[in-house]
Amino acid sequence: MRGTSLNLSPVRLAKSILGPDEAKAVSRVILEDGYLGMGREVESFEAEIAAFLGVPSSHVVCVSSGTAALHLAVAAICKADDEILVQSLTYVASYQAISAAAIPVSCEVLEKNITINLDDAKSRITPATRAIMPVHYASNPGDLSAIYEFAKKNDIRVIEDAAHAFGCSYDGKLIGSFGDIVCFSFDGIKNITSGEGGAVVTADADVAQQVRDARLLGVEKDTAKRFSGERSWEFDVSQQGYRYHMSNLFAAIGRVQLSRFAKEFAPKRVALAQQYRTLLGNHPQVNLLESDLGAIIPHIQPICVTAGRRDALKDYLEKNSIQTGIHYKPNHLLSYYGSGKESFIVSERLYKELLSLPLHPEMRTDEVQAICNLIIKFLAS
Ligand SMILES: Cc1ncc(COP(=O)(O)O)c(C=O)c1O
C-alpha cells in the first residue's frame, strides 16, 4: 500500500532550529572575542539558565554533553561498586554515564508513561544502592514526589536524567528549580540546543564544585579563572577529571536558543503534540502515553502501535517520506548490560510497540495531519 497521493516532501523526525541570531552569536565569539574555550559566554549561559530556572548561578554547571553531565553527577556521588537504580528503557547514554563511574541496576517502567516503576525499583535495593536515576521519558517527569520520598526513606540520592525535560514543570515548578541533582542535554535536537552540551543543576555546593572542577581535568577552582579570561598555571588536582567543559562557541548558540524557547519553541512543540493527541487519541490500535501538555514541553512524540503492526507501519511511513524512530531499545538487552539475561516484560513489549513520530518546531500542522491520515489509512487496511 502506498500513500503518495498526499505528496509529502520528506518530514524529518527531529531537527535543529537555528537561524541568523545563532549565526551572529557564533560570529561574535569568533570575530570579536576569539576565545573558543570556556570563558565569558559559558559564564553568561550558566547565569541565564539559572535565571530561567529561578536558582542561583552557582547551582548551574555547563558541560560538553548531557552524557557528560550525567557521568560527572554519578562520579561526584559514587564509588566504583555503588549501584544506581535506572529504568532499562532509556537511551544508552543514561547507562554509559552510570557504568563509567558506578553500576547500573536495571528496573522496569510503568506502561502508562515509561517512567521508572518504583515498586520494581524497591525490590532491587541493596546495601550498595547509592542513587536512583529517574529518566523523564518524552519529557514526562513521572511521579517525582514519590521518587524523592522513596530516596529519602532509603537514604539514597536522586540524579534526574532530564535530557528530554528542559523547560518542563512538575507540580507547578520547573524541572531543575528543585530536587537533588538534575542533568539536562542541549544536543542538536533537544528542546534547546547549544550544538552539543549539557548542564548539571544542583543546590548541593559540594557536588557543584566537584562537577565544576572535574569538567576541567580536575584542576581545582579553574572555572573562576577561565571566566575572567585567565587560567591556572599553578594548581592542584585531587580527583579524576575529564575534558568535559563547554566551549564559548556552543554557549553562544545556547544563549540565543534559550531566549527563543518560551515564545517560539515551547508553544510550537506543545501545539503539535496536542494535534497528534487529538487525531490519534481514540484510535483502537494506537496507545498514547500519559502526558500533561499543560506542564511539559515534549521533546519526542512516541506512540505505541499494537497488534504487532509497528514495523510494517514504520516501513510504510518511511516509504512515504516520513522519518520515524524507536526510543529506545531497553539496555538490559545490550551485550554490555547483560544480553537479556534478566527479563523486563513491560519494557520488552513496549520496545516492540514504540514508534516516534516527527516532532520539531518547524513542522507544519498540515504535515501532522497528513502523517496521521497515513497512519489511520494504513491501520485500516
Ligand atoms: C534520556 C537521555 N539521557 C541522556 C542523553 C544524553 O544527552 P547527550 O546526547 O547530550 O549526551 C540523551 C540524549 O539524547 C537522552 O535522550
Tab-separated table of C-alpha atoms and ligand atoms in Angstrom:
chain	number	residue	atom	x	y	z
A	1	MET	CA	0.000	0.000	0.000
A	2	ARG	CA	1.315	3.465	-0.838
A	3	GLY	CA	0.117	6.859	0.262
A	4	THR	CA	1.997	9.021	-2.185
A	5	SER	CA	-1.238	10.755	-3.164
A	6	LEU	CA	-0.633	13.009	-0.146
A	7	ASN	CA	2.531	14.183	-1.866
A	8	LEU	CA	4.518	14.991	1.255
A	9	SER	CA	8.081	16.209	0.996
A	10	PRO	CA	10.343	14.341	3.429
A	11	VAL	CA	9.428	15.041	7.039
A	12	ARG	CA	12.286	14.755	9.498
A	13	LEU	CA	11.886	13.040	12.845
A	14	ALA	CA	13.764	15.859	14.578
A	15	LYS	CA	15.636	18.974	13.558
A	16	SER	CA	17.913	21.685	14.961
A	17	ILE	CA	16.129	25.012	14.531
A	18	LEU	CA	18.884	27.579	14.101
A	19	GLY	CA	18.814	30.942	12.369
A	20	PRO	CA	20.639	34.216	11.805
A	21	ASP	CA	20.715	35.072	15.510
A	22	GLU	CA	22.639	31.898	16.378
A	23	ALA	CA	24.949	32.545	13.396
A	24	LYS	CA	25.560	36.113	14.600
A	25	ALA	CA	26.300	34.912	18.119
A	26	VAL	CA	28.864	32.398	16.837
A	27	SER	CA	30.449	35.083	14.612
A	28	ARG	CA	30.633	37.420	17.578
A	29	VAL	CA	32.647	34.836	19.513
A	30	ILE	CA	34.925	34.159	16.553
A	31	LEU	CA	35.430	37.718	15.339
A	32	GLU	CA	35.181	39.823	18.486
A	33	ASP	CA	36.348	37.600	21.304
A	34	GLY	CA	38.408	34.965	19.524
A	35	TYR	CA	38.463	32.744	22.600
A	36	LEU	CA	36.755	29.465	21.762
A	37	GLY	CA	37.408	27.661	25.043
A	38	MET	CA	35.376	28.014	28.215
A	39	GLY	CA	35.042	31.677	29.121
A	40	ARG	CA	32.575	34.516	29.438
A	41	GLU	CA	29.935	33.075	27.092
A	42	VAL	CA	29.728	29.951	29.243
A	43	GLU	CA	29.532	32.066	32.384
A	44	SER	CA	26.642	34.040	30.838
A	45	PHE	CA	24.867	30.885	29.643
A	46	GLU	CA	25.058	29.423	33.149
A	47	ALA	CA	23.695	32.656	34.641
A	48	GLU	CA	20.863	32.779	32.092
A	49	ILE	CA	19.871	29.133	32.663
A	50	ALA	CA	19.890	29.858	36.402
A	51	ALA	CA	17.688	32.942	35.914
A	52	PHE	CA	15.298	30.890	33.745
A	53	LEU	CA	15.065	28.226	36.456
A	54	GLY	CA	14.960	30.750	39.295
A	55	VAL	CA	18.046	29.354	41.076
A	56	PRO	CA	21.405	30.973	41.968
A	57	SER	CA	24.041	30.882	39.188
A	58	SER	CA	26.248	28.767	41.444
A	59	HIS	CA	23.782	25.876	41.025
A	60	VAL	CA	24.359	25.525	37.251
A	61	VAL	CA	27.421	23.918	35.667
A	62	CYS	CA	27.537	23.659	31.870
A	63	VAL	CA	29.391	20.768	30.272
A	64	SER	CA	30.046	19.308	26.839
A	65	SER	CA	27.005	16.981	26.623
A	66	GLY	CA	24.085	15.548	28.543
A	67	THR	CA	26.040	12.301	28.875
A	68	ALA	CA	28.961	14.226	30.412
A	69	ALA	CA	26.523	15.911	32.820
A	70	LEU	CA	25.191	12.520	33.956
A	71	HIS	CA	28.663	10.980	34.175
A	72	LEU	CA	30.013	13.841	36.303
A	73	ALA	CA	26.932	13.731	38.539
A	74	VAL	CA	27.393	9.979	39.076
A	75	ALA	CA	31.158	10.384	39.639
A	76	ALA	CA	30.537	13.128	42.204
A	77	ILE	CA	28.485	10.871	44.475
A	78	CYS	CA	29.552	7.271	43.717
A	79	LYS	CA	32.402	4.838	44.202
A	80	ALA	CA	33.007	2.219	41.500
A	81	ASP	CA	30.991	-0.523	43.241
A	82	ASP	CA	27.994	1.656	44.112
A	83	GLU	CA	24.715	0.832	42.387
A	84	ILE	CA	22.254	3.173	40.709
A	85	LEU	CA	18.652	2.170	40.018
A	86	VAL	CA	17.640	3.145	36.482
A	87	GLN	CA	14.944	2.132	34.049
A	88	SER	CA	16.141	-0.215	31.343
A	89	LEU	CA	14.054	1.538	28.724
A	90	THR	CA	16.131	4.693	28.271
A	91	TYR	CA	18.766	5.951	25.892
A	92	VAL	CA	22.082	4.125	26.237
A	93	ALA	CA	23.584	7.461	27.351
A	94	SER	CA	21.993	7.054	30.806
A	95	TYR	CA	23.623	3.620	31.134
A	96	GLN	CA	27.029	4.613	29.773
A	97	ALA	CA	27.125	7.587	32.136
A	98	ILE	CA	26.415	5.313	35.089
A	99	SER	CA	28.723	2.444	34.123
A	100	ALA	CA	31.598	4.898	33.625
A	101	ALA	CA	31.648	5.506	37.394
A	102	ALA	CA	29.303	3.004	39.110
A	103	ILE	CA	26.949	0.078	38.360
A	104	PRO	CA	23.565	0.454	36.639
A	105	VAL	CA	20.803	-1.732	38.118
A	106	SER	CA	18.033	-2.199	35.587
A	107	CYS	CA	14.428	-1.561	36.584
A	108	GLU	CA	11.050	-1.927	34.930
A	109	VAL	CA	8.985	1.014	33.644
A	110	LEU	CA	5.367	1.975	34.098
A	111	GLU	CA	3.401	1.185	30.992
A	112	LYS	CA	1.333	4.389	31.178
A	113	ASN	CA	4.236	6.840	30.806
A	114	ILE	CA	7.563	4.886	30.573
A	115	THR	CA	8.928	6.344	33.788
A	116	ILE	CA	10.582	4.132	36.415
A	117	ASN	CA	8.369	1.589	38.186
A	118	LEU	CA	9.081	2.341	41.839
A	119	ASP	CA	7.676	-0.952	43.133
A	120	ASP	CA	10.155	-2.765	40.929
A	121	ALA	CA	12.956	-0.375	41.951
A	122	LYS	CA	12.179	-1.057	45.630
A	123	SER	CA	12.710	-4.783	45.099
A	124	ARG	CA	16.212	-4.105	43.726
A	125	ILE	CA	17.603	-2.011	46.576
A	126	THR	CA	20.779	-3.442	48.144
A	127	PRO	CA	23.284	-2.055	50.666
A	128	ALA	CA	25.286	-0.856	47.644
A	129	THR	CA	22.441	1.280	46.234
A	130	ARG	CA	23.642	4.854	46.205
A	131	ALA	CA	21.110	6.602	43.949
A	132	ILE	CA	18.087	6.362	41.720
A	133	MET	CA	18.106	7.911	38.250
A	134	PRO	CA	14.580	8.686	37.070
A	135	VAL	CA	14.517	9.371	33.319
A	136	HIS	CA	11.980	11.981	32.219
A	137	TYR	CA	10.967	9.933	29.203
A	138	ALA	CA	9.360	12.011	26.434
A	139	SER	CA	9.664	14.960	28.854
A	140	ASN	CA	7.385	13.393	31.478
A	141	PRO	CA	8.915	13.543	34.984
A	142	GLY	CA	6.535	10.845	36.263
A	143	ASP	CA	5.728	10.734	39.970
A	144	LEU	CA	8.710	12.734	41.194
A	145	SER	CA	7.366	13.282	44.699
A	146	ALA	CA	7.087	9.501	45.190
A	147	ILE	CA	10.632	9.110	43.853
A	148	TYR	CA	12.005	11.719	46.262
A	149	GLU	CA	10.078	10.166	49.153
A	150	PHE	CA	11.488	6.741	48.241
A	151	ALA	CA	15.022	8.207	48.067
A	152	LYS	CA	14.666	9.933	51.430
A	153	LYS	CA	13.325	6.812	53.100
A	154	ASN	CA	16.212	4.721	51.782
A	155	ASP	CA	18.852	7.424	52.260
A	156	ILE	CA	19.891	7.470	48.606
A	157	ARG	CA	20.498	10.328	46.152
A	158	VAL	CA	18.436	11.262	43.098
A	159	ILE	CA	20.047	12.101	39.758
A	160	GLU	CA	17.300	13.188	37.367
A	161	ASP	CA	18.044	12.377	33.731
A	162	ALA	CA	16.188	15.420	32.433
A	163	ALA	CA	17.737	15.268	28.958
A	164	HIS	CA	14.227	15.427	27.456
A	165	ALA	CA	12.787	17.806	30.009
A	166	PHE	CA	14.306	21.252	29.703
A	167	GLY	CA	11.528	23.788	30.298
A	168	CYS	CA	9.103	21.214	31.754
A	169	SER	CA	7.312	21.580	35.075
A	170	TYR	CA	6.305	19.262	37.865
A	171	ASP	CA	3.758	20.380	40.423
A	172	GLY	CA	3.984	23.962	39.169
A	173	LYS	CA	7.802	24.098	39.478
A	174	LEU	CA	10.350	23.965	36.674
A	175	ILE	CA	12.451	20.809	36.482
A	176	GLY	CA	15.862	21.868	37.793
A	177	SER	CA	14.423	24.517	40.121
A	178	PHE	CA	14.123	21.935	42.921
A	179	GLY	CA	15.365	18.421	43.643
A	180	ASP	CA	18.763	16.854	44.204
A	181	ILE	CA	20.903	16.656	41.033
A	182	VAL	CA	19.293	17.396	37.668
A	183	CYS	CA	21.032	16.830	34.315
A	184	PHE	CA	19.981	18.462	31.038
A	185	SER	CA	21.092	17.837	27.458
A	186	PHE	CA	21.422	20.561	24.842
A	187	ASP	CA	22.331	18.332	21.907
A	188	GLY	CA	21.244	19.307	18.410
A	189	ILE	CA	17.625	18.189	18.621
A	190	LYS	CA	16.664	18.851	22.231
A	191	ASN	CA	14.166	21.457	23.499
A	192	ILE	CA	17.026	23.949	23.260
A	193	THR	CA	20.393	23.203	21.687
A	194	SER	CA	23.888	24.549	22.111
A	195	GLY	CA	25.109	22.341	19.231
A	196	GLU	CA	26.313	19.828	21.790
A	197	GLY	CA	26.120	20.468	25.508
A	198	GLY	CA	24.530	19.779	28.817
A	199	ALA	CA	24.226	21.084	32.351
A	200	VAL	CA	24.266	19.776	35.896
A	201	VAL	CA	21.960	21.726	38.199
A	202	THR	CA	22.193	21.177	41.935
A	203	ALA	CA	21.829	23.068	45.196
A	204	ASP	CA	24.475	20.771	46.728
A	205	ALA	CA	27.527	23.065	46.781
A	206	ASP	CA	29.984	20.141	47.155
A	207	VAL	CA	28.588	18.290	44.148
A	208	ALA	CA	28.526	21.514	42.096
A	209	GLN	CA	32.165	22.228	42.972
A	210	GLN	CA	33.268	18.673	42.177
A	211	VAL	CA	31.499	18.795	38.815
A	212	ARG	CA	32.942	22.256	38.111
A	213	ASP	CA	36.498	21.017	38.743
A	214	ALA	CA	36.021	17.611	37.091
A	215	ARG	CA	34.871	19.216	33.814
A	216	LEU	CA	38.312	20.871	33.578
A	217	LEU	CA	40.503	17.792	34.100
A	218	GLY	CA	40.109	18.058	37.860
A	219	VAL	CA	42.079	21.312	38.027
A	220	GLU	CA	40.823	22.866	41.255
A	221	LYS	CA	38.908	26.125	41.064
A	222	ASP	CA	39.922	26.797	37.451
A	223	THR	CA	36.408	27.897	36.455
A	224	ALA	CA	36.651	31.368	38.045
A	225	LYS	CA	39.952	31.991	36.247
A	226	ARG	CA	38.562	30.871	32.879
A	227	PHE	CA	35.524	33.108	33.306
A	228	SER	CA	37.816	36.101	33.767
A	229	GLY	CA	39.866	35.234	30.685
A	230	GLU	CA	42.759	33.612	32.568
A	231	ARG	CA	43.713	30.095	33.546
A	232	SER	CA	45.578	28.385	36.333
A	233	TRP	CA	49.256	27.556	35.821
A	234	GLU	CA	49.956	26.641	39.415
A	235	PHE	CA	47.248	24.241	40.567
A	236	ASP	CA	46.339	21.047	42.359
A	237	VAL	CA	44.227	18.070	41.256
A	238	SER	CA	42.640	15.835	43.872
A	239	GLN	CA	40.096	13.838	41.855
A	240	GLN	CA	39.746	12.134	38.481
A	241	GLY	CA	38.787	14.776	35.928
A	242	TYR	CA	37.632	14.888	32.309
A	243	ARG	CA	37.785	17.313	29.431
A	244	TYR	CA	34.063	17.953	29.563
A	245	HIS	CA	33.821	21.751	29.701
A	246	MET	CA	31.550	23.707	27.339
A	247	SER	CA	33.061	25.904	24.626
A	248	ASN	CA	32.193	29.603	24.241
A	249	LEU	CA	31.009	28.811	20.702
A	250	PHE	CA	28.412	26.336	21.966
A	251	ALA	CA	27.348	28.579	24.844
A	252	ALA	CA	26.748	31.423	22.380
A	253	ILE	CA	24.314	29.203	20.451
A	254	GLY	CA	22.664	28.033	23.668
A	255	ARG	CA	22.091	31.598	24.880
A	256	VAL	CA	20.166	32.511	21.728
A	257	GLN	CA	18.181	29.280	21.887
A	258	LEU	CA	17.221	29.954	25.500
A	259	SER	CA	15.964	33.409	24.525
A	260	ARG	CA	13.766	31.809	21.822
A	261	PHE	CA	12.467	28.952	23.936
A	262	ALA	CA	9.419	30.300	25.777
A	263	LYS	CA	7.805	32.216	22.933
A	264	GLU	CA	8.846	30.212	19.911
A	265	PHE	CA	9.869	26.603	20.556
A	266	ALA	CA	7.777	25.632	23.582
A	267	PRO	CA	4.303	26.618	22.279
A	268	LYS	CA	5.040	25.021	18.900
A	269	ARG	CA	6.064	21.686	20.397
A	270	VAL	CA	3.030	21.637	22.676
A	271	ALA	CA	0.602	22.528	19.854
A	272	LEU	CA	1.989	19.812	17.537
A	273	ALA	CA	1.833	17.183	20.285
A	274	GLN	CA	-1.715	18.269	21.090
A	275	GLN	CA	-2.664	17.859	17.443
A	276	TYR	CA	-1.236	14.325	17.390
A	277	ARG	CA	-3.269	13.517	20.519
A	278	THR	CA	-6.464	14.866	19.000
A	279	LEU	CA	-6.009	12.941	15.756
A	280	LEU	CA	-4.761	9.618	17.157
A	281	GLY	CA	-6.010	9.638	20.757
A	282	ASN	CA	-9.053	7.452	20.176
A	283	HIS	CA	-7.571	5.078	17.639
A	284	PRO	CA	-8.123	1.454	18.758
A	285	GLN	CA	-4.705	0.291	17.516
A	286	VAL	CA	-2.706	3.205	18.911
A	287	ASN	CA	-1.900	3.864	22.571
A	288	LEU	CA	-0.673	7.264	23.606
A	289	LEU	CA	1.415	7.705	26.721
A	290	GLU	CA	0.049	9.701	29.616
A	291	SER	CA	1.282	13.249	29.218
A	292	ASP	CA	0.251	16.609	30.694
A	293	LEU	CA	0.771	19.117	27.912
A	294	GLY	CA	-0.052	21.916	30.336
A	295	ALA	CA	3.167	21.143	32.194
A	296	ILE	CA	5.610	19.547	29.785
A	297	ILE	CA	7.294	20.611	26.553
A	298	PRO	CA	7.530	17.380	24.554
A	299	HIS	CA	10.919	16.557	23.065
A	300	ILE	CA	9.713	13.404	21.240
A	301	GLN	CA	6.313	12.099	20.164
A	302	PRO	CA	6.193	8.355	20.784
A	303	ILE	CA	3.071	6.284	20.154
A	304	CYS	CA	2.520	2.581	20.824
A	305	VAL	CA	1.292	0.596	17.849
A	306	THR	CA	-0.477	-2.574	18.975
A	307	ALA	CA	-1.356	-5.859	17.227
A	308	GLY	CA	2.227	-6.428	16.065
A	309	ARG	CA	1.970	-3.825	13.303
A	310	ARG	CA	4.655	-1.351	14.402
A	311	ASP	CA	7.377	-2.455	11.984
A	312	ALA	CA	5.035	-2.565	8.996
A	313	LEU	CA	3.710	0.908	9.837
A	314	LYS	CA	7.271	2.182	10.242
A	315	ASP	CA	8.165	0.860	6.750
A	316	TYR	CA	5.004	2.348	5.279
A	317	LEU	CA	5.728	5.788	6.749
A	318	GLU	CA	9.355	5.657	5.592
A	319	LYS	CA	8.156	4.793	2.060
A	320	ASN	CA	6.012	7.894	2.272
A	321	SER	CA	8.996	10.046	3.264
A	322	ILE	CA	8.112	10.233	6.957
A	323	GLN	CA	11.099	9.596	9.219
A	324	THR	CA	10.314	7.746	12.425
A	325	GLY	CA	12.309	6.466	15.386
A	326	ILE	CA	12.273	3.857	18.143
A	327	HIS	CA	13.002	5.341	21.566
A	328	TYR	CA	14.528	3.057	22.868
A	329	LYS	CA	15.963	-0.454	22.828
A	330	PRO	CA	15.973	-1.481	26.521
A	331	ASN	CA	19.541	-1.537	27.812
A	332	HIS	CA	19.264	-4.927	29.538
A	333	LEU	CA	19.101	-6.433	26.029
A	334	LEU	CA	22.521	-4.998	25.069
A	335	SER	CA	25.590	-7.246	25.391
A	336	TYR	CA	27.405	-4.804	27.667
A	337	TYR	CA	24.469	-4.724	30.080
A	338	GLY	CA	23.577	-8.406	30.321
A	339	SER	CA	22.375	-9.562	26.857
A	340	GLY	CA	18.818	-10.002	28.069
A	341	LYS	CA	19.667	-12.473	30.843
A	342	GLU	CA	17.184	-10.598	33.002
A	343	SER	CA	13.684	-10.082	31.718
A	344	PHE	CA	11.555	-6.933	31.893
A	345	ILE	CA	8.227	-7.824	30.344
A	346	VAL	CA	6.718	-4.347	30.042
A	347	SER	CA	9.910	-2.770	28.660
A	348	GLU	CA	10.344	-5.577	26.130
A	349	ARG	CA	6.748	-5.314	24.910
A	350	LEU	CA	6.940	-1.522	24.664
A	351	TYR	CA	10.162	-1.841	22.687
A	352	LYS	CA	8.203	-3.774	20.040
A	353	GLU	CA	5.336	-1.243	20.017
A	354	LEU	CA	7.027	2.161	20.318
A	355	LEU	CA	7.222	4.393	17.288
A	356	SER	CA	8.301	8.026	17.497
A	357	LEU	CA	6.655	10.379	15.026
A	358	PRO	CA	8.225	13.592	13.683
A	359	LEU	CA	8.234	16.481	16.152
A	360	HIS	CA	10.195	19.715	15.857
A	361	PRO	CA	9.248	23.382	15.928
A	362	GLU	CA	9.487	23.874	12.165
A	363	MET	CA	6.826	21.260	11.436
A	364	ARG	CA	3.545	22.443	9.992
A	365	THR	CA	0.103	21.393	11.153
A	366	ASP	CA	-0.729	20.077	7.660
A	367	GLU	CA	2.257	17.736	7.981
A	368	VAL	CA	0.949	16.347	11.286
A	369	GLN	CA	-2.476	15.966	9.689
A	370	ALA	CA	-1.009	14.131	6.683
A	371	ILE	CA	1.094	11.831	8.899
A	372	CYS	CA	-1.961	10.929	10.995
A	373	ASN	CA	-4.022	10.341	7.826
A	374	LEU	CA	-1.363	7.924	6.599
A	375	ILE	CA	-1.314	6.108	9.953
A	376	ILE	CA	-5.110	5.808	10.039
A	377	LYS	CA	-5.232	4.641	6.420
A	378	PHE	CA	-2.537	2.023	6.990
A	379	LEU	CA	-4.074	0.679	10.191
A	380	ALA	CA	-7.485	0.343	8.492
A	381	SER	CA	-6.000	-1.934	5.843
B	1	LIG	C1	17.323	10.032	28.019
B	1	LIG	C2	18.626	10.625	27.602
B	1	LIG	N1	19.623	10.707	28.503
B	1	LIG	C3	20.805	11.245	28.186
B	1	LIG	C4	21.067	11.732	26.922
B	1	LIG	C5	22.430	12.240	26.620
B	1	LIG	O1	22.494	13.549	26.155
B	1	LIG	P1	23.628	13.978	25.107
B	1	LIG	O2	23.231	13.476	23.766
B	1	LIG	O3	23.614	15.476	25.189
B	1	LIG	O4	24.914	13.408	25.573
B	1	LIG	C6	20.066	11.687	25.959
B	1	LIG	C7	20.310	12.195	24.604
B	1	LIG	O5	19.621	12.021	23.674
B	1	LIG	C8	18.810	11.110	26.304
B	1	LIG	O6	17.838	11.005	25.403
